[in-house]
Short mmCIF file of N, CA, C and O in Angstrom, two decimals:
data_model
loop_
_atom_site.label_atom_id
_atom_site.label_comp_id
_atom_site.label_asym_id
_atom_site.label_seq_id
_atom_site.Cartn_x
_atom_site.Cartn_y
_atom_site.Cartn_z
N UNK A 1 -50.94 35.10 165.25
CA UNK A 1 -50.09 35.20 164.41
C UNK A 1 -50.05 37.15 164.25
O UNK A 1 -50.57 37.68 163.96
N UNK A 2 -48.66 37.06 164.67
CA UNK A 2 -47.88 38.64 164.74
C UNK A 2 -47.30 38.98 163.57
O UNK A 2 -46.58 37.97 162.95
N UNK A 3 -47.60 40.04 162.85
CA UNK A 3 -47.12 40.27 161.51
C UNK A 3 -46.40 41.18 161.25
O UNK A 3 -46.59 42.27 162.03
N UNK A 4 -45.05 41.65 160.77
CA UNK A 4 -44.21 42.69 160.53
C UNK A 4 -43.82 42.78 158.99
O UNK A 4 -43.12 41.88 158.63
N UNK A 5 -44.49 43.79 158.23
CA UNK A 5 -44.62 43.52 156.97
C UNK A 5 -42.59 43.88 156.74
O UNK A 5 -42.44 43.03 155.98
N UNK A 6 -42.42 44.78 157.41
CA UNK A 6 -40.97 45.34 157.14
C UNK A 6 -40.42 45.69 158.40
O UNK A 6 -41.48 46.34 159.18
N UNK A 7 -38.82 45.27 158.75
CA UNK A 7 -38.92 45.91 159.85
C UNK A 7 -38.73 47.42 160.13
O UNK A 7 -38.95 48.27 159.07
N UNK A 8 -39.23 47.59 161.04
CA UNK A 8 -39.64 49.25 161.50
C UNK A 8 -40.48 50.20 160.82
O UNK A 8 -40.41 51.16 160.21
N UNK A 9 -41.66 49.27 159.98
CA UNK A 9 -42.63 50.10 159.26
C UNK A 9 -44.07 49.93 159.35
O UNK A 9 -44.82 49.59 159.15
N UNK A 10 -44.18 50.80 160.80
CA UNK A 10 -45.15 50.77 161.39
C UNK A 10 -46.19 51.48 160.66
O UNK A 10 -47.37 51.28 161.01
N UNK A 11 -46.05 52.45 159.93
CA UNK A 11 -46.81 53.41 158.80
C UNK A 11 -47.45 52.36 158.07
O UNK A 11 -48.79 52.26 158.07
N UNK A 12 -46.91 51.28 157.26
CA UNK A 12 -47.54 50.40 156.50
C UNK A 12 -48.21 49.29 157.41
O UNK A 12 -49.68 49.08 157.02
N UNK A 13 -47.96 49.13 158.48
CA UNK A 13 -49.21 48.24 159.26
C UNK A 13 -50.08 48.92 159.80
O UNK A 13 -51.33 48.08 159.56
N UNK A 14 -50.02 50.08 160.24
CA UNK A 14 -51.26 50.44 160.53
C UNK A 14 -52.12 50.79 159.57
O UNK A 14 -53.56 50.71 159.66
N UNK A 15 -51.52 51.54 158.35
CA UNK A 15 -52.29 51.58 157.33
C UNK A 15 -53.25 50.21 156.81
O UNK A 15 -54.32 50.45 156.47
N UNK A 16 -52.59 49.43 156.81
CA UNK A 16 -53.13 47.84 156.69
C UNK A 16 -54.05 47.77 157.52
O UNK A 16 -55.12 47.27 157.26
N UNK A 17 -53.70 47.79 158.89
CA UNK A 17 -55.02 47.79 159.93
C UNK A 17 -56.21 48.28 159.42
O UNK A 17 -57.06 47.86 159.88
N UNK A 18 -55.86 49.92 158.93
CA UNK A 18 -56.99 50.33 159.07
C UNK A 18 -57.65 49.98 157.80
O UNK A 18 -59.20 49.81 158.04
N UNK A 19 -57.07 49.62 156.94
CA UNK A 19 -58.08 49.32 155.52
C UNK A 19 -58.64 47.60 155.97
O UNK A 19 -60.13 47.70 155.77
N UNK A 20 -58.10 46.79 156.99
CA UNK A 20 -58.83 45.45 157.69
C UNK A 20 -59.81 45.74 157.96
O UNK A 20 -61.08 45.27 157.75
N UNK A 21 -59.72 46.49 158.93
CA UNK A 21 -60.76 47.12 160.01
C UNK A 21 -61.90 47.81 158.98
O UNK A 21 -63.13 47.38 158.91
N UNK A 22 -61.65 48.64 157.92
CA UNK A 22 -62.70 49.38 157.46
C UNK A 22 -63.42 48.26 156.41
O UNK A 22 -64.63 48.47 156.33
N UNK A 23 -62.80 47.27 155.78
CA UNK A 23 -63.45 46.07 154.86
C UNK A 23 -64.36 45.52 155.76
O UNK A 23 -65.38 44.99 154.91
N UNK A 24 -63.98 44.90 156.92
CA UNK A 24 -64.64 44.42 158.00
C UNK A 24 -66.16 44.82 158.24
O UNK A 24 -67.13 44.39 158.15
N UNK A 25 -65.97 46.21 158.57
CA UNK A 25 -67.03 47.22 158.85
C UNK A 25 -68.04 47.06 157.72
O UNK A 25 -69.19 46.86 157.88
N UNK A 26 -67.30 47.15 156.49
CA UNK A 26 -68.14 47.25 155.02
C UNK A 26 -68.95 46.04 155.17
O UNK A 26 -70.04 46.13 154.74
N UNK A 27 -68.08 44.97 155.30
CA UNK A 27 -68.86 43.48 155.09
C UNK A 27 -70.14 43.80 156.27
O UNK A 27 -71.09 43.07 156.00
N UNK A 28 -69.74 43.91 157.74
CA UNK A 28 -70.51 43.78 158.42
C UNK A 28 -71.94 44.95 158.50
O UNK A 28 -73.17 44.45 159.07
N UNK A 29 -71.70 45.71 157.96
CA UNK A 29 -73.03 46.92 157.63
C UNK A 29 -73.39 46.68 156.89
O UNK A 29 -74.73 47.32 156.57
N UNK A 30 -73.08 45.92 155.85
CA UNK A 30 -74.32 45.57 154.37
C UNK A 30 -75.32 45.27 154.69
O UNK A 30 -75.77 44.54 155.35
N UNK A 31 -76.55 46.12 154.07
CA UNK A 31 -77.72 45.69 154.32
C UNK A 31 -78.77 45.69 153.28
O UNK A 31 -79.59 44.75 153.19
N UNK A 32 -78.02 45.72 152.28
CA UNK A 32 -78.93 45.19 150.65
C UNK A 32 -77.84 44.75 150.15
O UNK A 32 -76.29 44.45 149.98
N UNK A 33 -78.34 43.67 148.92
CA UNK A 33 -77.71 42.96 147.99
C UNK A 33 -76.33 43.76 147.32
O UNK A 33 -75.47 43.41 147.21
N UNK A 34 -76.70 45.30 147.04
CA UNK A 34 -75.76 45.82 146.35
C UNK A 34 -74.31 46.26 146.98
O UNK A 34 -73.21 46.63 146.70
N UNK A 35 -74.83 46.64 148.80
CA UNK A 35 -73.87 46.90 149.51
C UNK A 35 -73.00 45.55 149.88
O UNK A 35 -71.70 46.19 149.79
N UNK A 36 -73.86 44.43 149.87
CA UNK A 36 -72.74 43.36 150.35
C UNK A 36 -72.32 42.99 149.34
O UNK A 36 -70.74 42.71 149.08
N UNK A 37 -72.40 43.23 147.55
CA UNK A 37 -71.46 42.83 146.57
C UNK A 37 -70.43 43.71 146.63
O UNK A 37 -69.02 43.69 146.37
N UNK A 38 -70.66 45.14 147.19
CA UNK A 38 -69.52 46.14 147.08
C UNK A 38 -68.36 45.78 148.06
O UNK A 38 -67.39 45.95 147.59
N UNK A 39 -68.97 45.33 149.25
CA UNK A 39 -68.10 44.98 150.66
C UNK A 39 -67.47 43.94 150.00
O UNK A 39 -66.13 43.67 150.54
N UNK A 40 -67.90 42.66 149.19
CA UNK A 40 -67.23 41.34 149.12
C UNK A 40 -66.08 41.58 147.83
O UNK A 40 -64.98 41.33 147.79
N UNK A 41 -66.47 42.78 147.22
CA UNK A 41 -65.14 43.20 145.99
C UNK A 41 -63.95 44.09 146.64
O UNK A 41 -63.10 43.67 146.40
N UNK A 42 -64.19 44.83 147.66
CA UNK A 42 -63.53 45.30 148.39
C UNK A 42 -62.78 44.48 149.19
O UNK A 42 -61.28 44.76 149.20
N UNK A 43 -63.59 43.40 149.90
CA UNK A 43 -62.73 42.71 150.90
C UNK A 43 -61.38 41.76 149.81
O UNK A 43 -60.36 41.19 150.07
N UNK A 44 -62.14 41.12 148.69
CA UNK A 44 -61.81 40.60 147.81
C UNK A 44 -60.49 41.35 146.95
O UNK A 44 -59.14 40.64 147.00
N UNK A 45 -60.72 42.35 146.75
CA UNK A 45 -59.38 43.33 146.31
C UNK A 45 -58.18 43.56 147.41
O UNK A 45 -56.78 43.47 147.16
N UNK A 46 -58.69 43.91 148.85
CA UNK A 46 -57.71 44.07 150.05
C UNK A 46 -56.83 42.86 149.84
O UNK A 46 -55.78 42.76 150.16
N UNK A 47 -57.61 41.63 150.13
CA UNK A 47 -56.81 40.45 149.92
C UNK A 47 -55.44 39.79 148.81
O UNK A 47 -54.95 39.33 148.99
N UNK A 48 -56.51 40.31 147.93
CA UNK A 48 -55.37 40.00 146.41
C UNK A 48 -54.56 40.84 146.92
O UNK A 48 -53.19 40.67 146.32
N UNK A 49 -54.31 42.42 147.10
CA UNK A 49 -53.39 43.07 147.83
C UNK A 49 -52.15 42.44 148.50
O UNK A 49 -51.22 42.53 148.71
N UNK A 50 -52.69 42.21 150.06
CA UNK A 50 -52.15 41.41 150.83
C UNK A 50 -51.24 40.32 150.01
O UNK A 50 -50.45 40.40 150.39
N UNK A 51 -51.92 39.66 149.21
CA UNK A 51 -51.23 38.70 148.68
C UNK A 51 -50.07 38.86 148.01
O UNK A 51 -48.81 38.37 147.61
N UNK A 52 -50.40 40.09 146.93
CA UNK A 52 -49.31 40.65 146.10
C UNK A 52 -48.18 40.97 146.80
O UNK A 52 -46.97 41.03 146.72
N UNK A 53 -48.53 41.58 148.30
CA UNK A 53 -47.60 42.44 149.03
C UNK A 53 -46.40 40.92 149.51
O UNK A 53 -45.43 40.82 149.54
N UNK A 54 -46.98 39.87 149.87
CA UNK A 54 -46.44 38.99 150.14
C UNK A 54 -45.18 38.45 149.26
O UNK A 54 -44.42 37.73 149.45
N UNK A 55 -46.25 38.08 147.95
CA UNK A 55 -45.08 37.61 146.91
C UNK A 55 -44.06 38.45 146.49
O UNK A 55 -43.12 38.00 145.85
N UNK A 56 -44.47 39.56 146.68
CA UNK A 56 -43.35 40.88 146.60
C UNK A 56 -42.19 40.72 147.64
O UNK A 56 -40.81 40.93 147.15
N UNK A 57 -42.77 40.29 148.85
CA UNK A 57 -41.78 40.02 149.86
C UNK A 57 -41.75 38.82 150.31
O UNK A 57 -42.17 38.33 151.68
N UNK A 58 -40.94 37.63 149.91
CA UNK A 58 -41.07 36.79 150.37
C UNK A 58 -40.40 36.23 151.44
O UNK A 58 -40.52 34.87 152.07
N UNK A 59 -39.57 37.28 152.03
CA UNK A 59 -38.96 36.75 153.20
C UNK A 59 -39.83 37.07 154.74
O UNK A 59 -39.40 37.04 155.45
N UNK A 60 -41.14 37.36 154.33
CA UNK A 60 -42.14 37.74 155.36
C UNK A 60 -42.15 35.79 155.98
O UNK A 60 -42.73 35.42 155.45
N UNK A 61 -41.98 36.19 157.51
CA UNK A 61 -42.04 34.55 158.33
C UNK A 61 -43.31 34.35 157.64
O UNK A 61 -43.71 33.20 157.75
N UNK A 62 -44.68 34.83 158.09
CA UNK A 62 -45.86 34.45 157.78
C UNK A 62 -46.36 34.66 156.44
O UNK A 62 -47.62 34.43 156.17
N UNK A 63 -45.54 34.81 155.29
CA UNK A 63 -46.02 34.86 154.14
C UNK A 63 -46.58 34.12 153.43
O UNK A 63 -48.05 34.27 153.00
N UNK A 64 -46.48 32.54 153.53
CA UNK A 64 -47.03 31.44 153.18
C UNK A 64 -48.27 31.49 153.94
O UNK A 64 -49.48 31.21 153.19
N UNK A 65 -48.52 31.87 155.30
CA UNK A 65 -49.86 31.99 155.80
C UNK A 65 -50.85 33.00 155.43
O UNK A 65 -51.88 32.81 155.58
N UNK A 66 -50.25 33.83 155.08
CA UNK A 66 -51.37 35.11 154.41
C UNK A 66 -51.50 35.03 153.08
O UNK A 66 -52.43 35.10 152.81
N UNK A 67 -51.08 34.12 152.40
CA UNK A 67 -51.47 33.75 151.20
C UNK A 67 -52.34 32.33 151.02
O UNK A 67 -53.39 32.65 150.29
N UNK A 68 -52.33 31.45 152.24
CA UNK A 68 -53.03 30.76 152.61
C UNK A 68 -54.61 31.57 152.58
O UNK A 68 -55.68 30.79 152.10
N UNK A 69 -54.19 32.23 153.61
CA UNK A 69 -55.38 33.46 154.51
C UNK A 69 -56.47 34.06 153.05
O UNK A 69 -57.82 33.84 153.05
N UNK A 70 -55.10 34.19 152.18
CA UNK A 70 -56.05 35.31 150.91
C UNK A 70 -56.45 34.61 150.29
O UNK A 70 -57.51 34.80 149.84
N UNK A 71 -55.84 33.32 149.84
CA UNK A 71 -57.05 32.14 148.82
C UNK A 71 -57.90 31.56 149.69
O UNK A 71 -59.13 31.57 149.01
N UNK A 72 -58.01 31.46 150.77
CA UNK A 72 -59.43 31.26 151.72
C UNK A 72 -60.41 32.08 151.60
O UNK A 72 -61.39 31.47 151.56
N UNK A 73 -60.06 33.42 151.77
CA UNK A 73 -60.91 34.69 151.83
C UNK A 73 -61.61 34.51 150.35
O UNK A 73 -63.02 34.77 150.31
N UNK A 74 -60.38 34.19 149.38
CA UNK A 74 -61.20 34.25 147.86
C UNK A 74 -62.21 33.25 147.52
O UNK A 74 -63.46 33.53 147.21
N UNK A 75 -61.97 32.08 148.05
CA UNK A 75 -62.88 30.78 147.94
C UNK A 75 -64.41 31.25 148.91
O UNK A 75 -65.15 30.63 148.29
N UNK A 76 -64.05 31.56 150.07
CA UNK A 76 -65.35 31.85 151.09
C UNK A 76 -66.29 32.59 150.02
O UNK A 76 -67.61 32.67 150.05
N UNK A 77 -65.54 33.75 149.55
CA UNK A 77 -66.52 35.20 149.26
C UNK A 77 -66.50 35.10 147.92
O UNK A 77 -67.95 35.61 147.42
N UNK A 78 -66.32 34.26 146.83
CA UNK A 78 -66.51 34.33 145.59
C UNK A 78 -66.65 32.76 144.95
O UNK A 78 -65.69 32.30 143.93
N UNK A 79 -67.36 32.23 145.96
CA UNK A 79 -67.43 30.64 145.45
C UNK A 79 -68.10 30.52 144.03
O UNK A 79 -69.11 30.84 143.89
N UNK A 80 -67.47 29.83 143.21
CA UNK A 80 -68.22 29.76 141.73
C UNK A 80 -68.56 30.89 140.96
O UNK A 80 -69.22 30.83 140.23
N UNK A 81 -67.47 31.49 141.87
CA UNK A 81 -67.84 33.28 140.96
C UNK A 81 -69.16 34.00 140.93
O UNK A 81 -69.21 34.60 140.66
N UNK A 82 -69.39 33.59 141.92
CA UNK A 82 -70.67 34.05 142.99
C UNK A 82 -70.61 35.02 143.80
O UNK A 82 -69.59 34.64 144.77
N UNK A 83 -70.82 36.25 143.91
CA UNK A 83 -70.82 37.09 144.61
C UNK A 83 -71.90 37.29 146.06
O UNK A 83 -72.29 38.25 146.31
N UNK A 84 -72.11 36.00 146.28
CA UNK A 84 -73.00 35.59 147.68
C UNK A 84 -72.90 34.85 148.56
O UNK A 84 -73.49 33.41 148.40
N UNK A 85 -72.25 35.51 149.39
CA UNK A 85 -71.38 34.16 150.05
C UNK A 85 -72.25 34.17 151.83
O UNK A 85 -73.45 34.98 151.74
N UNK A 86 -72.16 33.08 151.95
CA UNK A 86 -73.06 32.46 153.11
C UNK A 86 -72.81 33.74 154.34
O UNK A 86 -71.73 33.91 154.81
N UNK A 87 -74.03 33.84 155.46
CA UNK A 87 -73.62 34.99 156.35
C UNK A 87 -72.20 34.46 157.21
O UNK A 87 -71.84 35.08 157.91
N UNK A 88 -72.25 32.89 157.47
CA UNK A 88 -71.23 32.30 158.26
C UNK A 88 -69.84 33.00 157.70
O UNK A 88 -69.00 32.96 158.31
N UNK A 89 -69.44 32.72 156.52
CA UNK A 89 -68.35 33.07 155.46
C UNK A 89 -68.08 34.78 155.63
O UNK A 89 -66.88 34.93 155.74
N UNK A 90 -69.17 35.45 155.71
CA UNK A 90 -69.00 36.84 155.93
C UNK A 90 -68.51 37.44 157.32
O UNK A 90 -67.38 38.17 157.29
N UNK A 91 -68.92 36.63 158.32
CA UNK A 91 -68.64 36.68 159.67
C UNK A 91 -67.13 36.30 160.13
O UNK A 91 -66.61 37.07 160.40
N UNK A 92 -66.90 34.95 159.22
CA UNK A 92 -65.57 34.48 159.18
C UNK A 92 -64.38 35.74 158.57
O UNK A 92 -63.47 35.83 159.04
N UNK A 93 -64.74 36.03 157.48
CA UNK A 93 -63.94 37.07 156.92
C UNK A 93 -63.50 38.19 157.51
O UNK A 93 -62.43 38.76 157.72
N UNK A 94 -64.75 38.63 158.15
CA UNK A 94 -64.65 40.04 159.06
C UNK A 94 -63.87 39.99 160.36
O UNK A 94 -63.01 40.71 160.46
N UNK A 95 -64.02 39.00 160.80
CA UNK A 95 -63.46 38.33 162.23
C UNK A 95 -61.90 38.02 161.81
O UNK A 95 -60.94 38.63 162.82
N UNK A 96 -61.58 37.45 160.61
CA UNK A 96 -60.06 37.32 160.31
C UNK A 96 -59.74 38.82 159.90
O UNK A 96 -58.36 39.05 159.98
N UNK A 97 -60.31 39.88 159.24
CA UNK A 97 -59.70 40.79 159.18
C UNK A 97 -59.36 41.70 160.16
O UNK A 97 -58.42 42.35 160.76
N UNK A 98 -60.47 41.56 161.03
CA UNK A 98 -60.28 42.43 162.69
C UNK A 98 -59.05 41.82 163.25
O UNK A 98 -58.02 42.55 163.95
N UNK A 99 -58.71 40.22 163.28
CA UNK A 99 -57.89 39.66 164.23
C UNK A 99 -56.30 40.25 163.57
O UNK A 99 -55.54 40.57 164.24
N UNK A 100 -56.16 40.35 161.96
CA UNK A 100 -55.11 40.59 161.58
C UNK A 100 -54.50 41.76 161.85
O UNK A 100 -53.46 42.11 162.12
N UNK A 101 -55.76 42.67 161.72
CA UNK A 101 -55.38 44.22 161.81
C UNK A 101 -55.06 44.23 163.53
O UNK A 101 -54.11 44.92 163.41
N UNK A 102 -55.68 43.52 164.52
CA UNK A 102 -55.05 43.78 166.13
C UNK A 102 -53.61 43.48 165.73
O UNK A 102 -52.84 43.83 166.80
N UNK A 103 -53.32 42.45 165.25
CA UNK A 103 -51.82 41.86 164.84
C UNK A 103 -50.96 42.86 164.79
O UNK A 103 -50.22 42.75 164.97
N UNK A 104 -51.39 43.79 163.56
CA UNK A 104 -50.47 44.71 162.72
C UNK A 104 -50.13 45.89 163.71
O UNK A 104 -49.22 46.44 163.77
N UNK A 105 -51.09 46.78 164.46
CA UNK A 105 -50.99 47.55 164.94
C UNK A 105 -51.66 47.75 166.24
O UNK A 105 -52.87 47.16 166.44
N UNK A 106 -51.24 48.73 167.04
CA UNK A 106 -52.20 48.61 168.68
C UNK A 106 -53.15 49.85 168.26
O UNK A 106 -53.05 50.54 167.14
N UNK A 107 -54.21 49.68 168.70
CA UNK A 107 -55.49 50.35 168.83
C UNK A 107 -54.81 51.60 168.60
O UNK A 107 -55.52 52.47 167.95
N UNK A 108 -54.14 52.53 169.29
CA UNK A 108 -53.53 53.69 169.39
C UNK A 108 -53.08 54.28 168.01
O UNK A 108 -53.09 55.24 167.17
N UNK A 109 -51.92 53.00 167.23
CA UNK A 109 -51.49 53.40 166.18
C UNK A 109 -52.53 53.42 165.30
O UNK A 109 -52.71 54.23 164.21
N UNK A 110 -53.61 52.29 164.84
CA UNK A 110 -54.43 52.66 164.34
C UNK A 110 -55.38 53.82 164.09
O UNK A 110 -55.82 53.88 162.81
N UNK A 111 -55.49 54.09 165.12
CA UNK A 111 -56.42 55.29 165.29
C UNK A 111 -55.55 56.76 164.45
O UNK A 111 -56.45 57.23 163.79
N UNK A 112 -54.47 56.49 164.93
CA UNK A 112 -54.11 57.94 164.70
C UNK A 112 -53.90 57.91 163.06
O UNK A 112 -53.64 58.78 162.12
N UNK A 113 -53.45 56.31 162.66
CA UNK A 113 -53.56 56.06 160.97
C UNK A 113 -54.78 56.58 160.20
O UNK A 113 -54.72 57.13 159.34
N UNK A 114 -55.59 55.99 161.38
CA UNK A 114 -57.06 56.27 160.70
C UNK A 114 -57.30 57.82 160.64
O UNK A 114 -57.73 58.29 159.14
N UNK A 115 -56.92 58.71 161.14
CA UNK A 115 -57.30 59.75 161.25
C UNK A 115 -56.32 60.58 159.95
O UNK A 115 -56.92 61.42 159.17
N UNK A 116 -55.09 60.35 160.14
CA UNK A 116 -54.29 60.77 159.02
C UNK A 116 -54.96 60.49 157.63
O UNK A 116 -55.07 60.80 156.50
N UNK A 117 -55.29 58.87 157.24
CA UNK A 117 -55.74 58.64 156.03
C UNK A 117 -57.16 59.47 155.66
O UNK A 117 -57.07 59.74 154.66
N UNK A 118 -57.50 59.68 156.69
CA UNK A 118 -59.11 60.30 156.52
C UNK A 118 -58.58 61.41 155.91
O UNK A 118 -59.25 62.31 155.03
N UNK A 119 -57.87 62.03 156.67
CA UNK A 119 -57.24 63.63 156.10
C UNK A 119 -56.87 63.49 154.90
O UNK A 119 -57.35 64.35 154.19
N UNK A 120 -56.15 62.81 154.08
CA UNK A 120 -55.50 62.13 152.93
C UNK A 120 -56.67 61.82 152.18
O UNK A 120 -56.57 62.50 151.12
N UNK A 121 -57.39 61.20 152.46
CA UNK A 121 -58.81 60.82 151.71
C UNK A 121 -59.60 62.31 151.61
O UNK A 121 -59.91 62.25 150.18
N UNK A 122 -59.67 62.77 152.36
CA UNK A 122 -60.68 64.02 152.33
C UNK A 122 -60.01 65.02 151.09
O UNK A 122 -60.77 65.80 150.26
N UNK A 123 -58.79 64.94 151.10
CA UNK A 123 -58.10 65.77 150.21
C UNK A 123 -57.96 65.05 148.81
O UNK A 123 -58.25 65.54 147.46
N UNK A 124 -57.75 64.14 148.56
CA UNK A 124 -57.19 63.28 147.41
C UNK A 124 -58.12 62.23 146.74
O UNK A 124 -58.46 62.00 145.89
N UNK A 125 -59.05 61.81 147.64
CA UNK A 125 -60.14 60.74 147.38
C UNK A 125 -61.41 60.94 146.76
O UNK A 125 -61.79 60.28 145.83
N UNK A 126 -61.78 62.22 146.18
CA UNK A 126 -62.67 62.72 145.54
C UNK A 126 -63.84 61.79 145.87
O UNK A 126 -64.49 61.85 147.09
N UNK A 127 -64.29 61.16 145.24
CA UNK A 127 -65.81 60.71 145.37
C UNK A 127 -65.81 59.13 145.60
O UNK A 127 -66.67 58.55 145.59
N UNK A 128 -64.38 58.72 145.65
CA UNK A 128 -64.00 57.14 146.11
C UNK A 128 -64.33 56.75 147.30
O UNK A 128 -64.14 57.87 148.40
N UNK A 129 -64.94 55.55 147.43
CA UNK A 129 -65.10 55.58 149.10
C UNK A 129 -64.07 55.25 149.57
O UNK A 129 -62.91 54.93 149.07
N UNK A 130 -63.82 55.55 150.71
CA UNK A 130 -62.77 55.36 151.81
C UNK A 130 -62.01 54.24 151.49
O UNK A 130 -60.77 54.04 151.16
N UNK A 131 -62.87 53.01 151.61
CA UNK A 131 -62.11 51.71 151.45
C UNK A 131 -61.48 51.41 150.07
O UNK A 131 -60.31 50.88 150.56
N UNK A 132 -61.88 51.39 149.28
CA UNK A 132 -61.47 51.70 147.96
C UNK A 132 -60.38 52.53 147.85
O UNK A 132 -59.22 51.90 147.26
N UNK A 133 -60.15 53.45 148.42
CA UNK A 133 -59.17 54.63 148.54
C UNK A 133 -58.07 54.13 148.91
O UNK A 133 -57.15 54.11 148.47
N UNK A 134 -58.09 53.59 149.96
CA UNK A 134 -56.99 53.15 151.17
C UNK A 134 -56.36 51.79 150.77
O UNK A 134 -55.36 51.73 150.55
N UNK A 135 -57.34 50.97 149.87
CA UNK A 135 -56.35 49.51 149.45
C UNK A 135 -55.89 50.15 148.33
O UNK A 135 -54.94 49.35 147.74
N UNK A 136 -56.19 51.41 147.34
CA UNK A 136 -55.36 51.66 146.45
C UNK A 136 -54.44 52.12 146.71
O UNK A 136 -53.09 51.53 146.00
N UNK A 137 -54.11 52.99 147.75
CA UNK A 137 -52.93 53.05 148.27
C UNK A 137 -52.01 52.31 148.89
O UNK A 137 -50.89 52.32 148.22
N UNK A 138 -52.48 51.23 149.35
CA UNK A 138 -51.83 50.22 149.99
C UNK A 138 -51.04 49.39 148.56
O UNK A 138 -49.85 49.12 148.66
N UNK A 139 -51.56 49.14 147.66
CA UNK A 139 -51.62 48.39 146.39
C UNK A 139 -50.50 48.94 145.63
O UNK A 139 -49.89 48.48 144.65
N UNK A 140 -50.40 50.21 145.64
CA UNK A 140 -49.51 51.18 145.13
C UNK A 140 -47.95 51.11 145.28
O UNK A 140 -47.14 51.48 144.93
N UNK A 141 -48.06 50.74 146.66
CA UNK A 141 -46.78 50.44 147.43
C UNK A 141 -45.81 49.83 146.92
O UNK A 141 -46.31 48.39 146.61
#
């Protein structure tokens, strides 16, 4: 699925790709229960933001598919209100994030956006984790 949030808005696409990759990495790197819970919450927040973007912009051809994906991710990561997803579900969500990120922007564009975002985060982010800061930035748009 190739995604274009807005015509000629490569900046938003690349920033969202960075957030998706960062959240996938956070899920895959989690080695303690507290790290896993933090990663799950970041991914839930990211997908909630994606869902809200689609609801605010229903003209996106893929809006329905992305809303369905967001709902599916939420059901996998927070089944019955528990933040203890099965390892298979963690791998699926991380893979979904990475696949969507590659649909959104080319690798070079993602790296350029990542460097720019890291620079902004170093100035604005304070003690906030990068993943949380970039999700907040996307949500604010």
